[in-house]
Short mmCIF file of C-alpha atoms in Angstrom, two decimals:
data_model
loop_
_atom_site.label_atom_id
_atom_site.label_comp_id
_atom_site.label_asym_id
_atom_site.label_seq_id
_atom_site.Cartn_x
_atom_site.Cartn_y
_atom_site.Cartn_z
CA UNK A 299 21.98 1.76 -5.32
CA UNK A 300 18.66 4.01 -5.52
CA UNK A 301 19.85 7.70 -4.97
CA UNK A 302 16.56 8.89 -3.14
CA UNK A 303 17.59 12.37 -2.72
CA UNK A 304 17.68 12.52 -6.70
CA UNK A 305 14.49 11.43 -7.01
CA UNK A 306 12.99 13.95 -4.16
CA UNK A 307 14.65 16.80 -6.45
CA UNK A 308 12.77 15.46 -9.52
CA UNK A 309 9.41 14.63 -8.36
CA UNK A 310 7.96 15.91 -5.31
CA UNK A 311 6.97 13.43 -3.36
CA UNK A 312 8.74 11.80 -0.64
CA UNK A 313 11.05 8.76 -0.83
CA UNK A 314 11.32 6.23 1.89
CA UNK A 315 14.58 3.79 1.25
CA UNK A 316 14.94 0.53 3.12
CA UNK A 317 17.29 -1.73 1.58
CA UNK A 318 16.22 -5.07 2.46
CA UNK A 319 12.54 -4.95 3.63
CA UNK A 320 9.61 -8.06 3.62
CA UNK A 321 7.70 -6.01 0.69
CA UNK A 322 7.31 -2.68 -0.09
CA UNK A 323 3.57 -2.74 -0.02
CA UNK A 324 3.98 -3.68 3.81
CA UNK A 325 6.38 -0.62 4.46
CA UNK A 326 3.65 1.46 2.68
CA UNK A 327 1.25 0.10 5.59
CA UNK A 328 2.95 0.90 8.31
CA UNK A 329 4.06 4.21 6.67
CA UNK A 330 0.57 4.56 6.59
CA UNK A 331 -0.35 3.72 10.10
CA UNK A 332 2.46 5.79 11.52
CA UNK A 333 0.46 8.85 9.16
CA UNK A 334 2.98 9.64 6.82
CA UNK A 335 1.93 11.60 4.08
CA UNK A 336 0.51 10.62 0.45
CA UNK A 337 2.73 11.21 -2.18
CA UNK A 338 5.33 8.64 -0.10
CA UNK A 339 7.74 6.02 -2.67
CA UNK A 340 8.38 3.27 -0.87
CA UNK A 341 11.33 1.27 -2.41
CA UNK A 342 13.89 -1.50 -1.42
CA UNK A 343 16.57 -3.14 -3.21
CA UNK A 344 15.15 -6.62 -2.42
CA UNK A 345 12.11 -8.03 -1.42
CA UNK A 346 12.07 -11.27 1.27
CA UNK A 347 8.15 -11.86 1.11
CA UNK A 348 6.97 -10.44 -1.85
CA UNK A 349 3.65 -10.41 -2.76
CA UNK A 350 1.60 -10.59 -6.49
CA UNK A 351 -1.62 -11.34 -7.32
CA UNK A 352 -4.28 -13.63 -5.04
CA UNK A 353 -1.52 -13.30 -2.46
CA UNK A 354 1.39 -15.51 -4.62
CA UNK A 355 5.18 -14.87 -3.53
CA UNK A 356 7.64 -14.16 -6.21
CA UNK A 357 11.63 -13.66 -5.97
CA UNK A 358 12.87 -10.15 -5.23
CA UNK A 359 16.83 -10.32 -4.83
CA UNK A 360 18.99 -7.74 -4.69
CA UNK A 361 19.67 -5.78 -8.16
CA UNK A 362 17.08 -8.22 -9.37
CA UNK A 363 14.32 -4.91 -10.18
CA UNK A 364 13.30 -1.94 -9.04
CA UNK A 365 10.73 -2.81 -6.29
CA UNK A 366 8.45 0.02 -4.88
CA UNK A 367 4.99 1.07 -3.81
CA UNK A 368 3.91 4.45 -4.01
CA UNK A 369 1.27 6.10 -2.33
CA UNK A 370 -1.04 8.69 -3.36
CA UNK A 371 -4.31 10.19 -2.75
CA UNK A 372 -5.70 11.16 -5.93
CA UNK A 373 -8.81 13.34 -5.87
CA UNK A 374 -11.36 10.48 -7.94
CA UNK A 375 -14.14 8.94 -7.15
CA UNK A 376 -13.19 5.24 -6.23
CA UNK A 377 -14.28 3.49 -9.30
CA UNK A 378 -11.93 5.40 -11.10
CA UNK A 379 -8.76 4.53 -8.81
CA UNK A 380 -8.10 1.12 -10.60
CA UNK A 381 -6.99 3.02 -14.24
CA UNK A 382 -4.33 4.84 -12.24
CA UNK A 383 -2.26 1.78 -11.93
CA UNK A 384 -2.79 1.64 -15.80
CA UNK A 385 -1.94 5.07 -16.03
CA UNK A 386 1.32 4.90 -13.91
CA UNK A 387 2.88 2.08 -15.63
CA UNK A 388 2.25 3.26 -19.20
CA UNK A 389 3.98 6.45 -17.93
CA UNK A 390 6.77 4.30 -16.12
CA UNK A 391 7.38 2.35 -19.55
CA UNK A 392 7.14 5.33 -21.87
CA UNK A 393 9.89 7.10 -19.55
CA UNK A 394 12.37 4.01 -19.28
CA UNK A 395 11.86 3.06 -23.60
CA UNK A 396 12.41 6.67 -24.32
CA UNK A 397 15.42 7.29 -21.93
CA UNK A 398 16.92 4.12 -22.37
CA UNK A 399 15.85 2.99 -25.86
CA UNK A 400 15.21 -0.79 -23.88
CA UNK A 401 12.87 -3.48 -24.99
CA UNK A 402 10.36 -3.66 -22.99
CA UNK A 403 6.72 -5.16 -22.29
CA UNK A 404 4.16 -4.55 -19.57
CA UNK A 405 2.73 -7.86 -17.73
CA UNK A 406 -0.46 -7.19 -16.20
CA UNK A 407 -1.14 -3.27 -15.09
CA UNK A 408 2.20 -2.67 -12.98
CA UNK A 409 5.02 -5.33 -13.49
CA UNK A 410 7.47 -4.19 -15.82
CA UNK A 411 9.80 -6.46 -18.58
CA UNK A 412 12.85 -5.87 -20.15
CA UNK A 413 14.66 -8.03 -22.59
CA UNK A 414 18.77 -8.61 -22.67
CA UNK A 415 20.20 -10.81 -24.71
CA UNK A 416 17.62 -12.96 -25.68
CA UNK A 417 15.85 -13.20 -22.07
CA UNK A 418 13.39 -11.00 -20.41
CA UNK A 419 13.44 -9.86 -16.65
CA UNK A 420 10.79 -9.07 -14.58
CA UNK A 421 10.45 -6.02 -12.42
#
């Protein structure tokens, strides 16, 4: 179970919880459209439609990953956006390897692997 209110005391931004959503990217939309603010985590517990790159599905089941979107509004001109994906999961992995001592790799800019017992996971 995420413990949102934990993470609202660490960081501040705002967390928005839904257990079992379609994706977290489409919660972000509406969240969006419905003007809540930047600085919103979006994150679910499992995924039903689940979207990657050029639009391909992938399985998001419960306790399966971490599965979120967050939403910011960083001051930069647009070219610059794409390196803050780059820049959040390098700071993502560096936090999990040096509070959890895992093996881990980074596939892509933003999805996340860990290795246990001989297998890695995706996140």
């Amino acid at each position: 179970m995420l413990i949102t209110k934990k993470i609202e005391e660490a960081a501040p931004i705002h967390v928005s919880f839904n257990p079992n959503c379609q994706s977290t990217q489409l919660d972000a939309k509406a969240g969006i459209e419905a003007g809540k603010p930047a600085n919103t985590l979006y994150l679910a517990s499992s995924q039903t439609a689940g979207r990657g790159r050029f639009g391909r599905s992938y399985f998001a089941p419960e306790q399966g990953g971490i599965y979120m979107t967050l939403h910011l509004k960083p001051n930069l001109p647009f070219p610059q956006i794409p390196a803050y994906t780059v820049l959040t999961a390098g700071a993502i992995y560096k936090a999990i390897k040096e509070l959890t001592l895992m093996e881990m790799e980074i596939k892509w800019v933003n999805d996340i692997y860990y290795k246990v017992k001989n297998s890695w996971y995706f996140n």
